[in-house]
Amino acid sequence: MWVTCGRRAARTTPTVVRVAASARRRPADGRLTHDLDPHDKGPQDACGVFGVWAPGEDVAKLAYYGIYALQHRGQESAGIAVSNGRQILVYKDMGLVSQVFDESTLEALRGHVAVGHSRYSTTGASTWHNAQPTFRPTMDGSIALGHNGNLTNTSELQQMVRDLPSSNGELDIHARNLETSTNDTSLVTALLAHHPDTTLEQRAMELLPQIRGAFCFVWMNESTLYAARDPQGIRPLVLGRLERGWVVASETAALDIVGASYVREVEPGEMVVVDEDGLRTARFAEPEPKGCLFEFVYLARPDTRISGRQVHGVRVEIGRRLADEHPVEADLVIPVPESGTPAAIGYAERSGIAYGTGLVKNSYVGRTFIQPSQTIRQLGIRLKLNPLRDVIEGKRLVVVDDSIVRGNTQRALVRMLREAGAREVHVRIASPPVKWPCFYGIDFATRAELIANGLTTDEICASIGADSLGYVDLEDTVAATEVAKDNLCRACFDGVYPVELPEPEHLGKHLLESFPEKLAELREPHPLTTSATGAGAGDSLERP
């Protein structure tokens, strides 16, 4: 779906027009892996963000390949905003990056600055009007913003949006009523867009210190690219250099894909600004580093570098330490692909047990527009993984996986391996037990659903039907990263949350959906809205 807004003279009413509507009407869909077993959804990251400022380059395609490289961080929706210096065009839709965009769409996105986003929802439902980048008109143009993370003072931000002054005329009322969607990103976008007496850069420096939680924001106006990372640096954000421009991205792997050279990480509490005058930075808060440990364990791509370490190497080292802690007599070490592979390599290397491929993963299982029937659903894990009987029959197996959330997948996996002839199945987990939910951008189960929260390791082993079960120790996991323990967020493992959490009633993925009277009046500019002052389609957000 298209949204566009052009630069206007100061204090005039911007016009939002329908440029085009997506010809590919999408039925309701869901991730196949979730639909197969909705009671065992694995950990999901919030989003991947990408920004590029590069005059003379095809920034839309750079953004496309950037968020394509970050697809693992979010598969519900994707979007790109591009500016040519006069107006911002936004195109976003539900689905994978490759499903949302085609050649003709990208050709229409011409400009010198772009922001891209791939989303998995951790605040707000999975709907079109929660897709990003979010878009808002301002006094003198417009902004588009993408966000990776999760905010913990959402209710305070919502009140700030409610309190936006309306004394400056029609546009202020319009801006006040543009908090749309049921996600925290829309609140921040609305607050950034309201800067009648200052610049966008100055407004950001005022607003960012008031935001709590984990955030990596990448946003733009018609001429400038901005990026900011929370003071704890919980989610990763890196800076890269092109021959004719600059790039910011959630992971270094996205820099590699677009041919950008890695410069450095965006520092916790730092804002980066790129425009025709070059790159400049400002610090809006003192850094208190607390990078997410689970990025090393599971979330980040293995070819990404975090804090100077390649993630693949960290996971191999975790596997070595896992072998030291939980040795066992066995014939073969096999990974649960793909995330368990590096740790399995490390386990086999340290234990001296042969490494092999015992499970084949269907690489194309991800998102589907075909809803599985109950018959197909009963196949469960076999649509994702299938055993190689000739490899595992009669063998004593060490099966290495990245984590256990609810335990349903591991239970089905152990049963499947035994049915394929495995003599023994010893499960080894390349992370400590996950006992606490995440409020900083990972959509775990609730604490009551986390199997390690209520059972001992021996009880979990019996529950999943394994011959033995071993988790890597938290201290060894931290040591493998070579990052100081005090500089890591370990909350999902030890319950120590580095950013203060609000009361339970102010937490949760669907928090903003509990304010229907406000949400009814706060809607994002939509393709079917004809203008800021004209009559639009009131129900347009319900039928993108």
PDB file of C-alpha atoms in Angstrom, residues 6 63 124 144 148 172 180 496:
ATOM      1  CA  GLY A   6       5.090  16.210  -0.064  1.00  0.00           C
ATOM      2  CA  ALA A  63      16.811  -0.948   1.410  1.00  0.00           C
ATOM      3  CA  GLY A 124       0.295  -4.330  18.759  1.00  0.00           C
ATOM      4  CA  ALA A 144       8.810   8.025   8.280  1.00  0.00           C
ATOM      5  CA  ASN A 148      13.378  -2.446  16.506  1.00  0.00           C
ATOM      6  CA  ASP A 172      -1.830  20.492  15.324  1.00  0.00           C
ATOM      7  CA  THR A 180      -2.852   5.242  14.874  1.00  0.00           C
ATOM      8  CA  VAL A 496      17.358  -9.237  36.291  1.00  0.00           C
TER       9      VAL A 496
END
